[in-house]
Amino acid sequence: DNNSRNYASLFEMNEDNKGLFSATEFQYKSDNFFINTGAWLHNGKHEALDNNQNLIQKNDLSNYGGYLTSGYLYKDHQLETRFGIANAEVSSAAQFFSIAYQLNTVNGNIGIGYTETLFSKRLPIAQQPAQTVETYWNVPINQNWHITPSLQWFKHPVYDAENIQIDSSVFTA
């Protein structure tokens, strides 16, 4: 949640105010269903995204969020969803949603997925939601090797709060 930090400093708690990242999660599983829900907190000092527009600078904020993941399996069909939120005052990505479907066949697995990321309204430059659709076919060559051709579509694919966001769509294969 902070590009100027790395995992090596995850547990450092000293005068540089990097803080501590902590999370808690609950999980329920049955034979064909699962659900995970959790919350996280990074108590290191974060600056408000809109600090340049405020009369009072906010640079002692924490970042926090929550998420929910669920999945369902029925015969050869799998469905999974994810939803997450973060503190939009300091986190560029304020909300995230995805849904994916996979069909397992004797010739491999065929799938399609959709994601959408909503950006904080506090960013210096307003950003449109980033969307992705991906289709794939995972083909086994043998027990240890698979080939996975895919097609991907991105709407507003490049995000950089300081510069630009591409307005056109991008296809990749």
mmCIF file with all atom_site columns, C-alpha atoms in Angstrom:
data_model
loop_
_atom_site.group_PDB
_atom_site.id
_atom_site.type_symbol
_atom_site.label_atom_id
_atom_site.label_alt_id
_atom_site.label_comp_id
_atom_site.label_asym_id
_atom_site.label_entity_id
_atom_site.label_seq_id
_atom_site.pdbx_PDB_ins_code
_atom_site.Cartn_x
_atom_site.Cartn_y
_atom_site.Cartn_z
_atom_site.occupancy
_atom_site.B_iso_or_equiv
_atom_site.pdbx_formal_charge
_atom_site.auth_seq_id
_atom_site.auth_comp_id
_atom_site.auth_asym_id
_atom_site.auth_atom_id
_atom_site.pdbx_PDB_model_num
ATOM 1   C CA . ASP A 1 1   ? 0.000   0.000   0.000   1.00 0.00 ? 1   ASP A CA 1
ATOM 2   C CA . ASN A 1 2   ? 3.027   2.251   -0.039  1.00 0.00 ? 2   ASN A CA 1
ATOM 3   C CA . ASN A 1 3   ? 5.388   2.221   -3.028  1.00 0.00 ? 3   ASN A CA 1
ATOM 4   C CA . SER A 1 4   ? 8.282   3.677   -1.041  1.00 0.00 ? 4   SER A CA 1
ATOM 5   C CA . ARG A 1 5   ? 8.337   0.665   1.319   1.00 0.00 ? 5   ARG A CA 1
ATOM 6   C CA . ASN A 1 6   ? 9.393   -2.965  0.867   1.00 0.00 ? 6   ASN A CA 1
ATOM 7   C CA . TYR A 1 7   ? 8.723   -6.265  2.634   1.00 0.00 ? 7   TYR A CA 1
ATOM 8   C CA . ALA A 1 8   ? 12.198  -6.345  4.169   1.00 0.00 ? 8   ALA A CA 1
ATOM 9   C CA . SER A 1 9   ? 11.138  -3.457  6.426   1.00 0.00 ? 9   SER A CA 1
ATOM 10  C CA . LEU A 1 10  ? 7.776   -4.984  7.354   1.00 0.00 ? 10  LEU A CA 1
ATOM 11  C CA . PHE A 1 11  ? 8.516   -5.375  11.071  1.00 0.00 ? 11  PHE A CA 1
ATOM 12  C CA . GLU A 1 12  ? 10.766  -2.359  11.600  1.00 0.00 ? 12  GLU A CA 1
ATOM 13  C CA . MET A 1 13  ? 9.308   -0.099  14.259  1.00 0.00 ? 13  MET A CA 1
ATOM 14  C CA . ASN A 1 14  ? 11.737  2.735   14.868  1.00 0.00 ? 14  ASN A CA 1
ATOM 15  C CA . GLU A 1 15  ? 12.000  6.496   14.425  1.00 0.00 ? 15  GLU A CA 1
ATOM 16  C CA . ASP A 1 16  ? 11.481  6.345   10.638  1.00 0.00 ? 16  ASP A CA 1
ATOM 17  C CA . ASN A 1 17  ? 7.763   5.682   11.254  1.00 0.00 ? 17  ASN A CA 1
ATOM 18  C CA . LYS A 1 18  ? 7.408   2.823   8.778   1.00 0.00 ? 18  LYS A CA 1
ATOM 19  C CA . GLY A 1 19  ? 4.966   1.164   11.140  1.00 0.00 ? 19  GLY A CA 1
ATOM 20  C CA . LEU A 1 20  ? 3.606   -2.345  11.290  1.00 0.00 ? 20  LEU A CA 1
ATOM 21  C CA . PHE A 1 21  ? 1.402   -4.182  8.795   1.00 0.00 ? 21  PHE A CA 1
ATOM 22  C CA . SER A 1 22  ? -1.060  -6.566  10.450  1.00 0.00 ? 22  SER A CA 1
ATOM 23  C CA . ALA A 1 23  ? -4.012  -8.580  9.204   1.00 0.00 ? 23  ALA A CA 1
ATOM 24  C CA . THR A 1 24  ? -6.644  -10.926 10.507  1.00 0.00 ? 24  THR A CA 1
ATOM 25  C CA . GLU A 1 25  ? -8.729  -13.378 8.497   1.00 0.00 ? 25  GLU A CA 1
ATOM 26  C CA . PHE A 1 26  ? -11.693 -15.675 8.976   1.00 0.00 ? 26  PHE A CA 1
ATOM 27  C CA . GLN A 1 27  ? -12.263 -18.652 6.671   1.00 0.00 ? 27  GLN A CA 1
ATOM 28  C CA . TYR A 1 28  ? -15.113 -21.117 6.240   1.00 0.00 ? 28  TYR A CA 1
ATOM 29  C CA . LYS A 1 29  ? -14.835 -24.133 3.933   1.00 0.00 ? 29  LYS A CA 1
ATOM 30  C CA . SER A 1 30  ? -17.144 -26.942 2.945   1.00 0.00 ? 30  SER A CA 1
ATOM 31  C CA . ASP A 1 31  ? -16.786 -29.575 0.223   1.00 0.00 ? 31  ASP A CA 1
ATOM 32  C CA . ASN A 1 32  ? -17.823 -27.201 -2.563  1.00 0.00 ? 32  ASN A CA 1
ATOM 33  C CA . PHE A 1 33  ? -17.872 -23.696 -1.044  1.00 0.00 ? 33  PHE A CA 1
ATOM 34  C CA . PHE A 1 34  ? -15.473 -21.336 0.704   1.00 0.00 ? 34  PHE A CA 1
ATOM 35  C CA . ILE A 1 35  ? -15.571 -17.818 2.044   1.00 0.00 ? 35  ILE A CA 1
ATOM 36  C CA . ASN A 1 36  ? -12.716 -15.706 3.422   1.00 0.00 ? 36  ASN A CA 1
ATOM 37  C CA . THR A 1 37  ? -13.082 -12.341 5.024   1.00 0.00 ? 37  THR A CA 1
ATOM 38  C CA . GLY A 1 38  ? -10.458 -10.216 6.609   1.00 0.00 ? 38  GLY A CA 1
ATOM 39  C CA . ALA A 1 39  ? -9.179  -6.828  7.616   1.00 0.00 ? 39  ALA A CA 1
ATOM 40  C CA . TRP A 1 40  ? -5.731  -5.246  7.569   1.00 0.00 ? 40  TRP A CA 1
ATOM 41  C CA . LEU A 1 41  ? -3.980  -2.223  9.021   1.00 0.00 ? 41  LEU A CA 1
ATOM 42  C CA . HIS A 1 42  ? -0.717  -0.488  8.172   1.00 0.00 ? 42  HIS A CA 1
ATOM 43  C CA . ASN A 1 43  ? -0.088  1.952   11.011  1.00 0.00 ? 43  ASN A CA 1
ATOM 44  C CA . GLY A 1 44  ? 2.964   3.599   9.424   1.00 0.00 ? 44  GLY A CA 1
ATOM 45  C CA . LYS A 1 45  ? 2.617   7.280   8.638   1.00 0.00 ? 45  LYS A CA 1
ATOM 46  C CA . HIS A 1 46  ? 0.779   7.932   5.368   1.00 0.00 ? 46  HIS A CA 1
ATOM 47  C CA . GLU A 1 47  ? 0.059   11.270  3.740   1.00 0.00 ? 47  GLU A CA 1
ATOM 48  C CA . ALA A 1 48  ? -3.398  12.173  2.510   1.00 0.00 ? 48  ALA A CA 1
ATOM 49  C CA . LEU A 1 49  ? -3.654  11.898  -1.272  1.00 0.00 ? 49  LEU A CA 1
ATOM 50  C CA . ASP A 1 50  ? -5.113  15.392  -1.459  1.00 0.00 ? 50  ASP A CA 1
ATOM 51  C CA . ASN A 1 51  ? -2.502  17.053  0.783   1.00 0.00 ? 51  ASN A CA 1
ATOM 52  C CA . ASN A 1 52  ? -1.724  19.629  -1.915  1.00 0.00 ? 52  ASN A CA 1
ATOM 53  C CA . GLN A 1 53  ? -5.335  20.839  -1.801  1.00 0.00 ? 53  GLN A CA 1
ATOM 54  C CA . ASN A 1 54  ? -5.710  21.000  1.991   1.00 0.00 ? 54  ASN A CA 1
ATOM 55  C CA . LEU A 1 55  ? -4.922  23.979  4.166   1.00 0.00 ? 55  LEU A CA 1
ATOM 56  C CA . ILE A 1 56  ? -3.989  21.592  6.971   1.00 0.00 ? 56  ILE A CA 1
ATOM 57  C CA . GLN A 1 57  ? -1.484  18.918  5.909   1.00 0.00 ? 57  GLN A CA 1
ATOM 58  C CA . LYS A 1 58  ? -2.411  15.367  6.919   1.00 0.00 ? 58  LYS A CA 1
ATOM 59  C CA . ASN A 1 59  ? 0.687   13.182  7.087   1.00 0.00 ? 59  ASN A CA 1
ATOM 60  C CA . ASP A 1 60  ? 0.074   11.021  10.149  1.00 0.00 ? 60  ASP A CA 1
ATOM 61  C CA . LEU A 1 61  ? -2.657  8.757   8.769   1.00 0.00 ? 61  LEU A CA 1
ATOM 62  C CA . SER A 1 62  ? -2.890  4.944   8.756   1.00 0.00 ? 62  SER A CA 1
ATOM 63  C CA . ASN A 1 63  ? -3.991  2.811   5.848   1.00 0.00 ? 63  ASN A CA 1
ATOM 64  C CA . TYR A 1 64  ? -6.521  0.065   6.446   1.00 0.00 ? 64  TYR A CA 1
ATOM 65  C CA . GLY A 1 65  ? -8.973  -2.069  4.529   1.00 0.00 ? 65  GLY A CA 1
ATOM 66  C CA . GLY A 1 66  ? -11.036 -5.186  4.322   1.00 0.00 ? 66  GLY A CA 1
ATOM 67  C CA . TYR A 1 67  ? -11.840 -7.927  1.848   1.00 0.00 ? 67  TYR A CA 1
ATOM 68  C CA . LEU A 1 68  ? -14.232 -10.770 1.110   1.00 0.00 ? 68  LEU A CA 1
ATOM 69  C CA . THR A 1 69  ? -13.463 -13.742 -1.141  1.00 0.00 ? 69  THR A CA 1
ATOM 70  C CA . SER A 1 70  ? -15.866 -16.547 -1.979  1.00 0.00 ? 70  SER A CA 1
ATOM 71  C CA . GLY A 1 71  ? -15.863 -19.537 -4.264  1.00 0.00 ? 71  GLY A CA 1
ATOM 72  C CA . TYR A 1 72  ? -18.215 -22.278 -5.355  1.00 0.00 ? 72  TYR A CA 1
ATOM 73  C CA . LEU A 1 73  ? -17.490 -25.586 -7.100  1.00 0.00 ? 73  LEU A CA 1
ATOM 74  C CA . TYR A 1 74  ? -20.196 -27.625 -8.825  1.00 0.00 ? 74  TYR A CA 1
ATOM 75  C CA . LYS A 1 75  ? -19.090 -30.641 -10.842 1.00 0.00 ? 75  LYS A CA 1
ATOM 76  C CA . ASP A 1 76  ? -16.759 -29.189 -13.532 1.00 0.00 ? 76  ASP A CA 1
ATOM 77  C CA . HIS A 1 77  ? -17.695 -25.550 -12.839 1.00 0.00 ? 77  HIS A CA 1
ATOM 78  C CA . GLN A 1 78  ? -15.894 -23.106 -10.543 1.00 0.00 ? 78  GLN A CA 1
ATOM 79  C CA . LEU A 1 79  ? -16.984 -19.564 -9.650  1.00 0.00 ? 79  LEU A CA 1
ATOM 80  C CA . GLU A 1 80  ? -14.997 -17.136 -7.510  1.00 0.00 ? 80  GLU A CA 1
ATOM 81  C CA . THR A 1 81  ? -15.593 -13.536 -6.412  1.00 0.00 ? 81  THR A CA 1
ATOM 82  C CA . ARG A 1 82  ? -13.436 -10.988 -4.576  1.00 0.00 ? 82  ARG A CA 1
ATOM 83  C CA . PHE A 1 83  ? -14.212 -7.601  -3.111  1.00 0.00 ? 83  PHE A CA 1
ATOM 84  C CA . GLY A 1 84  ? -11.896 -5.261  -1.244  1.00 0.00 ? 84  GLY A CA 1
ATOM 85  C CA . ILE A 1 85  ? -11.799 -1.740  0.117   1.00 0.00 ? 85  ILE A CA 1
ATOM 86  C CA . ALA A 1 86  ? -9.035  0.495   1.460   1.00 0.00 ? 86  ALA A CA 1
ATOM 87  C CA . ASN A 1 87  ? -8.777  3.880   3.152   1.00 0.00 ? 87  ASN A CA 1
ATOM 88  C CA . ALA A 1 88  ? -9.462  6.203   0.214   1.00 0.00 ? 88  ALA A CA 1
ATOM 89  C CA . GLU A 1 89  ? -7.844  9.089   2.059   1.00 0.00 ? 89  GLU A CA 1
ATOM 90  C CA . VAL A 1 90  ? -4.378  7.529   1.579   1.00 0.00 ? 90  VAL A CA 1
ATOM 91  C CA . SER A 1 91  ? -4.793  4.579   -0.810  1.00 0.00 ? 91  SER A CA 1
ATOM 92  C CA . SER A 1 92  ? -5.013  5.187   -4.577  1.00 0.00 ? 92  SER A CA 1
ATOM 93  C CA . ALA A 1 93  ? -7.079  2.034   -5.124  1.00 0.00 ? 93  ALA A CA 1
ATOM 94  C CA . ALA A 1 94  ? -10.159 2.552   -2.971  1.00 0.00 ? 94  ALA A CA 1
ATOM 95  C CA . GLN A 1 95  ? -12.208 -0.496  -4.047  1.00 0.00 ? 95  GLN A CA 1
ATOM 96  C CA . PHE A 1 96  ? -11.655 -3.697  -5.997  1.00 0.00 ? 96  PHE A CA 1
ATOM 97  C CA . PHE A 1 97  ? -14.064 -6.294  -7.393  1.00 0.00 ? 97  PHE A CA 1
ATOM 98  C CA . SER A 1 98  ? -13.506 -9.427  -9.438  1.00 0.00 ? 98  SER A CA 1
ATOM 99  C CA . ILE A 1 99  ? -15.460 -12.426 -10.639 1.00 0.00 ? 99  ILE A CA 1
ATOM 100 C CA . ALA A 1 100 ? -14.075 -15.487 -12.399 1.00 0.00 ? 100 ALA A CA 1
ATOM 101 C CA . TYR A 1 101 ? -15.552 -18.630 -13.916 1.00 0.00 ? 101 TYR A CA 1
ATOM 102 C CA . GLN A 1 102 ? -13.712 -21.795 -14.952 1.00 0.00 ? 102 GLN A CA 1
ATOM 103 C CA . LEU A 1 103 ? -14.939 -24.912 -16.745 1.00 0.00 ? 103 LEU A CA 1
ATOM 104 C CA . ASN A 1 104 ? -12.788 -28.003 -16.286 1.00 0.00 ? 104 ASN A CA 1
ATOM 105 C CA . THR A 1 105 ? -12.812 -30.296 -19.344 1.00 0.00 ? 105 THR A CA 1
ATOM 106 C CA . VAL A 1 106 ? -10.850 -33.350 -20.457 1.00 0.00 ? 106 VAL A CA 1
ATOM 107 C CA . ASN A 1 107 ? -8.936  -31.078 -22.875 1.00 0.00 ? 107 ASN A CA 1
ATOM 108 C CA . GLY A 1 108 ? -7.977  -28.514 -20.242 1.00 0.00 ? 108 GLY A CA 1
ATOM 109 C CA . ASN A 1 109 ? -9.555  -25.682 -18.294 1.00 0.00 ? 109 ASN A CA 1
ATOM 110 C CA . ILE A 1 110 ? -11.387 -22.791 -19.957 1.00 0.00 ? 110 ILE A CA 1
ATOM 111 C CA . GLY A 1 111 ? -11.950 -19.629 -17.985 1.00 0.00 ? 111 GLY A CA 1
ATOM 112 C CA . ILE A 1 112 ? -13.063 -16.026 -18.040 1.00 0.00 ? 112 ILE A CA 1
ATOM 113 C CA . GLY A 1 113 ? -12.628 -13.301 -15.465 1.00 0.00 ? 113 GLY A CA 1
ATOM 114 C CA . TYR A 1 114 ? -13.521 -9.655  -14.903 1.00 0.00 ? 114 TYR A CA 1
ATOM 115 C CA . THR A 1 115 ? -11.922 -7.129  -12.544 1.00 0.00 ? 115 THR A CA 1
ATOM 116 C CA . GLU A 1 116 ? -12.648 -3.516  -11.719 1.00 0.00 ? 116 GLU A CA 1
ATOM 117 C CA . THR A 1 117 ? -10.583 -1.163  -9.570  1.00 0.00 ? 117 THR A CA 1
ATOM 118 C CA . LEU A 1 118 ? -12.132 2.096   -8.391  1.00 0.00 ? 118 LEU A CA 1
ATOM 119 C CA . PHE A 1 119 ? -9.670  4.857   -7.556  1.00 0.00 ? 119 PHE A CA 1
ATOM 120 C CA . SER A 1 120 ? -9.841  7.301   -4.693  1.00 0.00 ? 120 SER A CA 1
ATOM 121 C CA . LYS A 1 121 ? -11.681 10.546  -5.408  1.00 0.00 ? 121 LYS A CA 1
ATOM 122 C CA . ARG A 1 122 ? -8.926  12.297  -3.431  1.00 0.00 ? 122 ARG A CA 1
ATOM 123 C CA . LEU A 1 123 ? -6.281  11.745  -6.113  1.00 0.00 ? 123 LEU A CA 1
ATOM 124 C CA . PRO A 1 124 ? -4.848  14.979  -7.578  1.00 0.00 ? 124 PRO A CA 1
ATOM 125 C CA . ILE A 1 125 ? -6.019  13.894  -11.051 1.00 0.00 ? 125 ILE A CA 1
ATOM 126 C CA . ALA A 1 126 ? -9.396  12.117  -11.328 1.00 0.00 ? 126 ALA A CA 1
ATOM 127 C CA . GLN A 1 127 ? -9.087  8.528   -12.549 1.00 0.00 ? 127 GLN A CA 1
ATOM 128 C CA . GLN A 1 128 ? -11.608 6.369   -14.365 1.00 0.00 ? 128 GLN A CA 1
ATOM 129 C CA . PRO A 1 129 ? -12.112 2.818   -13.047 1.00 0.00 ? 129 PRO A CA 1
ATOM 130 C CA . ALA A 1 130 ? -9.590  0.314   -14.422 1.00 0.00 ? 130 ALA A CA 1
ATOM 131 C CA . GLN A 1 131 ? -11.293 -2.753  -15.911 1.00 0.00 ? 131 GLN A CA 1
ATOM 132 C CA . THR A 1 132 ? -9.912  -6.048  -17.179 1.00 0.00 ? 132 THR A CA 1
ATOM 133 C CA . VAL A 1 133 ? -11.477 -9.041  -18.912 1.00 0.00 ? 133 VAL A CA 1
ATOM 134 C CA . GLU A 1 134 ? -9.416  -12.164 -19.489 1.00 0.00 ? 134 GLU A CA 1
ATOM 135 C CA . THR A 1 135 ? -10.232 -15.447 -21.202 1.00 0.00 ? 135 THR A CA 1
ATOM 136 C CA . TYR A 1 136 ? -7.875  -18.412 -21.180 1.00 0.00 ? 136 TYR A CA 1
ATOM 137 C CA . TRP A 1 137 ? -7.491  -22.076 -22.039 1.00 0.00 ? 137 TRP A CA 1
ATOM 138 C CA . ASN A 1 138 ? -5.092  -24.084 -19.884 1.00 0.00 ? 138 ASN A CA 1
ATOM 139 C CA . VAL A 1 139 ? -4.007  -27.074 -21.962 1.00 0.00 ? 139 VAL A CA 1
ATOM 140 C CA . PRO A 1 140 ? -1.986  -29.916 -20.401 1.00 0.00 ? 140 PRO A CA 1
ATOM 141 C CA . ILE A 1 141 ? 0.907   -31.156 -22.549 1.00 0.00 ? 141 ILE A CA 1
ATOM 142 C CA . ASN A 1 142 ? 1.841   -33.818 -20.010 1.00 0.00 ? 142 ASN A CA 1
ATOM 143 C CA . GLN A 1 143 ? 1.634   -34.244 -16.250 1.00 0.00 ? 143 GLN A CA 1
ATOM 144 C CA . ASN A 1 144 ? 4.148   -31.459 -15.544 1.00 0.00 ? 144 ASN A CA 1
ATOM 145 C CA . TRP A 1 145 ? 3.733   -28.994 -18.428 1.00 0.00 ? 145 TRP A CA 1
ATOM 146 C CA . HIS A 1 146 ? 0.804   -26.830 -19.517 1.00 0.00 ? 146 HIS A CA 1
ATOM 147 C CA . ILE A 1 147 ? 0.279   -24.162 -22.170 1.00 0.00 ? 147 ILE A CA 1
ATOM 148 C CA . THR A 1 148 ? -2.135  -21.324 -21.405 1.00 0.00 ? 148 THR A CA 1
ATOM 149 C CA . PRO A 1 149 ? -3.077  -19.054 -24.299 1.00 0.00 ? 149 PRO A CA 1
ATOM 150 C CA . SER A 1 150 ? -5.130  -16.054 -23.202 1.00 0.00 ? 150 SER A CA 1
ATOM 151 C CA . LEU A 1 151 ? -6.803  -12.916 -24.480 1.00 0.00 ? 151 LEU A CA 1
ATOM 152 C CA . GLN A 1 152 ? -6.954  -9.851  -22.258 1.00 0.00 ? 152 GLN A CA 1
ATOM 153 C CA . TRP A 1 153 ? -8.829  -6.569  -22.607 1.00 0.00 ? 153 TRP A CA 1
ATOM 154 C CA . PHE A 1 154 ? -7.937  -3.547  -20.476 1.00 0.00 ? 154 PHE A CA 1
ATOM 155 C CA . LYS A 1 155 ? -9.950  -0.333  -20.180 1.00 0.00 ? 155 LYS A CA 1
ATOM 156 C CA . HIS A 1 156 ? -8.017  2.575   -18.656 1.00 0.00 ? 156 HIS A CA 1
ATOM 157 C CA . PRO A 1 157 ? -5.036  0.256   -18.208 1.00 0.00 ? 157 PRO A CA 1
ATOM 158 C CA . VAL A 1 158 ? -2.283  2.649   -17.151 1.00 0.00 ? 158 VAL A CA 1
ATOM 159 C CA . TYR A 1 159 ? -2.603  4.539   -13.910 1.00 0.00 ? 159 TYR A CA 1
ATOM 160 C CA . ASP A 1 160 ? -0.088  7.033   -12.567 1.00 0.00 ? 160 ASP A CA 1
ATOM 161 C CA . ALA A 1 161 ? -1.472  9.604   -10.135 1.00 0.00 ? 161 ALA A CA 1
ATOM 162 C CA . GLU A 1 162 ? 1.194   12.119  -11.071 1.00 0.00 ? 162 GLU A CA 1
ATOM 163 C CA . ASN A 1 163 ? 0.833   11.866  -14.849 1.00 0.00 ? 163 ASN A CA 1
ATOM 164 C CA . ILE A 1 164 ? -1.723  10.078  -16.978 1.00 0.00 ? 164 ILE A CA 1
ATOM 165 C CA . GLN A 1 165 ? -4.317  7.419   -17.427 1.00 0.00 ? 165 GLN A CA 1
ATOM 166 C CA . ILE A 1 166 ? -4.817  5.933   -20.866 1.00 0.00 ? 166 ILE A CA 1
ATOM 167 C CA . ASP A 1 167 ? -8.403  6.443   -22.002 1.00 0.00 ? 167 ASP A CA 1
ATOM 168 C CA . SER A 1 168 ? -8.359  3.913   -24.835 1.00 0.00 ? 168 SER A CA 1
ATOM 169 C CA . SER A 1 169 ? -8.705  0.151   -24.442 1.00 0.00 ? 169 SER A CA 1
ATOM 170 C CA . VAL A 1 170 ? -5.872  -2.320  -24.938 1.00 0.00 ? 170 VAL A CA 1
ATOM 171 C CA . PHE A 1 171 ? -6.072  -5.929  -26.150 1.00 0.00 ? 171 PHE A CA 1
ATOM 172 C CA . THR A 1 172 ? -3.273  -8.428  -25.531 1.00 0.00 ? 172 THR A CA 1
ATOM 173 C CA . ALA A 1 173 ? -2.820  -12.070 -26.422 1.00 0.00 ? 173 ALA A CA 1
#
